[in-house]
Short mmCIF file of C-alpha atoms and ligand atoms in Angstrom, two decimals:
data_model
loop_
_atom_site.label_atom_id
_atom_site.label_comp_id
_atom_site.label_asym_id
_atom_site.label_seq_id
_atom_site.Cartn_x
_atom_site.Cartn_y
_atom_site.Cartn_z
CA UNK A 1 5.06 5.06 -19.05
CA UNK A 2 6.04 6.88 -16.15
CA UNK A 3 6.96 5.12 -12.59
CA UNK A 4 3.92 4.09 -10.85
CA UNK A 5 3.63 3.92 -6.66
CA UNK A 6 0.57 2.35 -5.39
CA UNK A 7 -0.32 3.84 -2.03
CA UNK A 8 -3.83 2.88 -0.01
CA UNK A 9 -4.82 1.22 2.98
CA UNK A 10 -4.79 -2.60 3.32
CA UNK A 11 -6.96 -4.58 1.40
CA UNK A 12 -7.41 -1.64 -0.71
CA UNK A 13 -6.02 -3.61 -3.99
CA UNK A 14 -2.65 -2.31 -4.34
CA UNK A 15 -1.47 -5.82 -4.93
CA UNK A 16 -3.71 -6.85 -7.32
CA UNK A 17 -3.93 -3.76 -9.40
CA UNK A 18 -0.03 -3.74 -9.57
CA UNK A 19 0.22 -6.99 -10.82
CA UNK A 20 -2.62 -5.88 -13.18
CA UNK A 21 -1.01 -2.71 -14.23
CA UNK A 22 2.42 -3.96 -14.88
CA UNK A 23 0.67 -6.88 -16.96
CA UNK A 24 -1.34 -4.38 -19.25
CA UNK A 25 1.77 -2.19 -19.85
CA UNK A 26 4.44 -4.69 -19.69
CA UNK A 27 6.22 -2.82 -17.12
CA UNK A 28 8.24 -4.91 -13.73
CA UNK A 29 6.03 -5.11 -10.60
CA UNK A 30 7.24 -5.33 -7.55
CA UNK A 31 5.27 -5.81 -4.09
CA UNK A 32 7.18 -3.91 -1.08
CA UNK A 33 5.86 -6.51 1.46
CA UNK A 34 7.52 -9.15 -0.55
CA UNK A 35 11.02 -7.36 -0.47
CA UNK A 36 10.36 -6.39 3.37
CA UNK A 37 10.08 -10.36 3.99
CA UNK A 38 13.11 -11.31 1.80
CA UNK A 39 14.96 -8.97 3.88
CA UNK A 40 13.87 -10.07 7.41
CA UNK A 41 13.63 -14.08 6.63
CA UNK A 42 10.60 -14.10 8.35
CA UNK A 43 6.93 -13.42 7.97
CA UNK A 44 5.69 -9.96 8.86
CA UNK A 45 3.88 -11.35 11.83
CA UNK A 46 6.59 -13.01 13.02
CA UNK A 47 9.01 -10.06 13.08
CA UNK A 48 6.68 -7.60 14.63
CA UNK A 49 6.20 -10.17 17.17
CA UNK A 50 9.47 -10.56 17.73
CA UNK A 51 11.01 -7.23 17.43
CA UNK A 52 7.99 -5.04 17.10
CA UNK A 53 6.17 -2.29 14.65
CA UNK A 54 9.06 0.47 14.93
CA UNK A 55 12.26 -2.33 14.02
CA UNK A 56 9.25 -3.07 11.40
CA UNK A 57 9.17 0.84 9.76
CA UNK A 58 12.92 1.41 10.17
CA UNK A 59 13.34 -1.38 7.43
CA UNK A 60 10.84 -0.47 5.25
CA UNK A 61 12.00 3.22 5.06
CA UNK A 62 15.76 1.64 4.34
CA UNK A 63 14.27 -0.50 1.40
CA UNK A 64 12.00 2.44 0.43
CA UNK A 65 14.50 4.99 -1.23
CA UNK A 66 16.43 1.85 -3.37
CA UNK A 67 13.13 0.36 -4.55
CA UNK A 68 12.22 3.92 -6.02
CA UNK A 69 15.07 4.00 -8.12
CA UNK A 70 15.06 0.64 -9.57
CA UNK A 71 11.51 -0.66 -9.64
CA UNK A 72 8.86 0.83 -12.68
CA UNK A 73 5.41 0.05 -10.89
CA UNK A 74 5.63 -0.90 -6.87
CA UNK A 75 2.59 -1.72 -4.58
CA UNK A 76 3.72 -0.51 -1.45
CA UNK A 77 2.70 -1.48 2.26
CA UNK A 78 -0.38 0.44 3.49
CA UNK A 79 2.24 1.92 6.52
CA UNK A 80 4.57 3.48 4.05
CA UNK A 81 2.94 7.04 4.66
CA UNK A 82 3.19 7.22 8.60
CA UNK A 83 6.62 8.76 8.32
CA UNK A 84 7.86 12.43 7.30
CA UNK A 85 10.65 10.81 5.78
CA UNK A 86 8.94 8.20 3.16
CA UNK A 87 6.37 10.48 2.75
CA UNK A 88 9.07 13.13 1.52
CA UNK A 89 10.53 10.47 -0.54
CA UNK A 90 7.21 9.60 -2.35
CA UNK A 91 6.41 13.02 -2.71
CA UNK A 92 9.40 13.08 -5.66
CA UNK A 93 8.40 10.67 -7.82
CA UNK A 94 5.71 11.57 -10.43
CA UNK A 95 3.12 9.35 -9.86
CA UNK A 96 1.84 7.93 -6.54
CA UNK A 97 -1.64 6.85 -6.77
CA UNK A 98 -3.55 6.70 -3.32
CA UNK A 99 -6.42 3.72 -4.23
CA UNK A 100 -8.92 5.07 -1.54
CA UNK A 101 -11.95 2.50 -0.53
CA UNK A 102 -14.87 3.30 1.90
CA UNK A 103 -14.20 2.12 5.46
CA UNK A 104 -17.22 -0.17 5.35
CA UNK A 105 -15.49 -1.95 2.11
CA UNK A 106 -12.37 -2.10 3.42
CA UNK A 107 -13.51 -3.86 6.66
CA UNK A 108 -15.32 -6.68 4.41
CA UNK A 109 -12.48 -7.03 2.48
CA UNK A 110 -9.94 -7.82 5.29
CA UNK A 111 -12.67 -9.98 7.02
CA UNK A 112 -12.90 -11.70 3.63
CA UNK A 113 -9.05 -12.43 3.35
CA UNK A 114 -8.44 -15.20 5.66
CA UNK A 115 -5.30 -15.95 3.96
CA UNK A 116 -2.97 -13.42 4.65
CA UNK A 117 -1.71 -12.34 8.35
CA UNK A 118 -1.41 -8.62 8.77
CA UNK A 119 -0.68 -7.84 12.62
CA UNK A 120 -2.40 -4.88 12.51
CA UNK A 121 -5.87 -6.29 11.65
CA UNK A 122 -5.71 -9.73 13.02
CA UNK A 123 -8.25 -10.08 15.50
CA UNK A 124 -8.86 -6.50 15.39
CA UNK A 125 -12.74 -5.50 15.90
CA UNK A 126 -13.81 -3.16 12.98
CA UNK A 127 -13.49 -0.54 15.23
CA UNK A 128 -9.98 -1.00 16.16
CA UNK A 129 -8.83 -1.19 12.58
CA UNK A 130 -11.02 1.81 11.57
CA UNK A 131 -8.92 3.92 14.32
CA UNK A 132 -5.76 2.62 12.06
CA UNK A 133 -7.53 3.76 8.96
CA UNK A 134 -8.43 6.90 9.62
CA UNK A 135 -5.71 8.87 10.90
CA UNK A 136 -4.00 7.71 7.98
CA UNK A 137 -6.15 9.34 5.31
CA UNK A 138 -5.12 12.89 5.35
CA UNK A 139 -1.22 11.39 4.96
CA UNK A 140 -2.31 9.41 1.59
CA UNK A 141 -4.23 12.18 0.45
CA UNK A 142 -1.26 14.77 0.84
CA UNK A 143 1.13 11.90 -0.68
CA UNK A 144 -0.94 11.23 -3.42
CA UNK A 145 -0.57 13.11 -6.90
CA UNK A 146 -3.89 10.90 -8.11
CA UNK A 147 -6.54 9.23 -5.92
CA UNK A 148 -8.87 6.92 -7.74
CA UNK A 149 -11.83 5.54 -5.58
CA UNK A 150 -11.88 1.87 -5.64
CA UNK A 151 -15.10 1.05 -3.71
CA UNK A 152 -17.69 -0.88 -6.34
CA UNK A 153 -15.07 -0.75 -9.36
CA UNK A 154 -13.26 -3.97 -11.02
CA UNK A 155 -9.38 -4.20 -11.09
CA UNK A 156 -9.74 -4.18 -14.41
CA UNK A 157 -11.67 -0.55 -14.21
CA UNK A 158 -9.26 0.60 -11.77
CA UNK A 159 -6.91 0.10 -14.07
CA UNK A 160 -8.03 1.83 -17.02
CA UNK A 161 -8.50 4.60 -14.73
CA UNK A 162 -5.14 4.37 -13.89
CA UNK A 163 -3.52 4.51 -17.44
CA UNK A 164 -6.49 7.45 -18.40
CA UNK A 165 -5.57 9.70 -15.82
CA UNK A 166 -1.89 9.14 -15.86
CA UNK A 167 -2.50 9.98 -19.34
CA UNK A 168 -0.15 6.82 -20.13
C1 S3P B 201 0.81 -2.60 7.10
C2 S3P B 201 0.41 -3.09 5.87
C3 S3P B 201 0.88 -4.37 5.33
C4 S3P B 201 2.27 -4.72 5.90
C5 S3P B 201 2.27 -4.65 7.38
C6 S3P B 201 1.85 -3.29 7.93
C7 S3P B 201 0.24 -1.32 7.59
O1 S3P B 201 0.92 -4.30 3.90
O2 S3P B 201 3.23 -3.83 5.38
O3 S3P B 201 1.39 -5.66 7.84
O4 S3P B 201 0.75 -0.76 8.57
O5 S3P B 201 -0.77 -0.86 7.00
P1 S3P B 201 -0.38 -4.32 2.96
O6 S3P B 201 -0.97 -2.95 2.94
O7 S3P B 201 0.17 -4.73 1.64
O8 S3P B 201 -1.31 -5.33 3.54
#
């Protein structure tokens, strides 16, 4: 099967459907946010707090390129696309699959997940983390050689749509 990239906004599923994928095909999984947090020694919030969001990107785009080469299906961060760079970088593998998710979903999923601390939505209005969102979409849409809409679907059906249309 070839290399899969999960790309997609948070709490659009790119952890779970990873995990998922990589189970079903008995491929390695590996979450980028877990990496970024082995490297820093720190939660996320933590280290934008104490060294901000551009210290954050400048690590994630030096993890980015060696995590391509090793790893067979990664769930990246939902901030991978902002730059040129990682964008360029995604653009070369052969399958990065944007898991796209109606604003209004998205929002009650990230309300929903009280568990995890993700600076840019904590104690963000919907509003505020809409104006995240949705500058973003044109840069996972031009990243993306699949998009496969997530809103109302199982992980499960996500998945098979996955392996279908990657004709794995
Ligand atoms: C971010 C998404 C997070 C994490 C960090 C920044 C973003 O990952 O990398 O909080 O800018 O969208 P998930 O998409 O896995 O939550």
């Amino acid at each position: 099967m070839k290399k899969v990239i999960l790309i997609g906004f948070m709490g659009a599923g790119k952890t779970t459907i990873g995990r998922l994928l990589a189970e079903e095909t008995n491929q390695s999984h590996v979450d980028f946010d877990d990496l970024i947090v082995a490297e820093i020694g720190m939660t996320i919030q933590d280290f934008f707090d104490q060294h901000g969001e551009e210290a954050f990107r400048k690590i994630e785009t030096d993890i980015l390129a060696k995590t391509l080469a090793k790893e067979q299906i990664i769930s990246t961060g939902g901030g991978i696309v902002l730059k040129e760079e990682n964008r360029q970088l995604l653009k070369e593998m052969p399958l990065v699959v944007y898991l796209k998710t109606d604003p209004e979903e998205l929002i009650h999923r990230l309300k929903a997940d009280t568990g995890s601390i993700r600076p840019l939505v904590v104690s963000k209005s919907p509003e505020e983390i809409l104006a995240v969102y949705r500058p973003r979409i044109p840069l996972y849409e031009e990243t993306a050689s699949l998009i496969v809409e997530t809103t109302n679907k199982t992980p499960e059906e996500i998945v098979q749509e996955i392996l279908i249309k990657a004709g794995a």
